[in-house]
Amino acid sequence: DRAYDHDKYRRAVRAKGIRPRIARRGQPHGSGLGVSRWVVERTIAWYHGMKRLRIRWERRDDIHEAFLALATCIITYRHVARLC
């Protein structure tokens, strides 16, 4: 994200021993950063399309995890059915 293009963030990342790969402002896209990010955002949007998962009403983790698994199955089925 270009919003983090600041020296203080680059220094913080280097202090942890990580080589920064933060996009610079004003540079054209095509650096390869964020190539697969939209896949994750799209999947999260699909999960939020499931009414039961928009707001977590279940107090128990196992029930919520079961709904996540069911939503994953439904999303996968819809995706495969569209390809066939």
Short mmCIF file of C-alpha atoms in Angstrom, two decimals, residues 5 9-10 14 26 48 52 55-56 62 64:
data_model
loop_
_atom_site.label_atom_id
_atom_site.label_comp_id
_atom_site.label_asym_id
_atom_site.label_seq_id
_atom_site.Cartn_x
_atom_site.Cartn_y
_atom_site.Cartn_z
CA ASP A 5 5.64 5.07 1.91
CA TYR A 9 7.95 2.67 8.35
CA ARG A 10 10.90 1.54 6.27
CA ARG A 14 14.46 -2.93 8.64
CA GLY A 26 4.36 8.49 -7.63
CA HIS A 48 -19.41 -11.47 4.17
CA ARG A 52 -24.73 -15.69 9.11
CA ILE A 55 -21.97 -10.44 12.28
CA ARG A 56 -20.76 -13.11 14.62
CA ASP A 62 -16.74 -24.44 17.21
CA HIS A 64 -18.64 -20.28 14.17
#
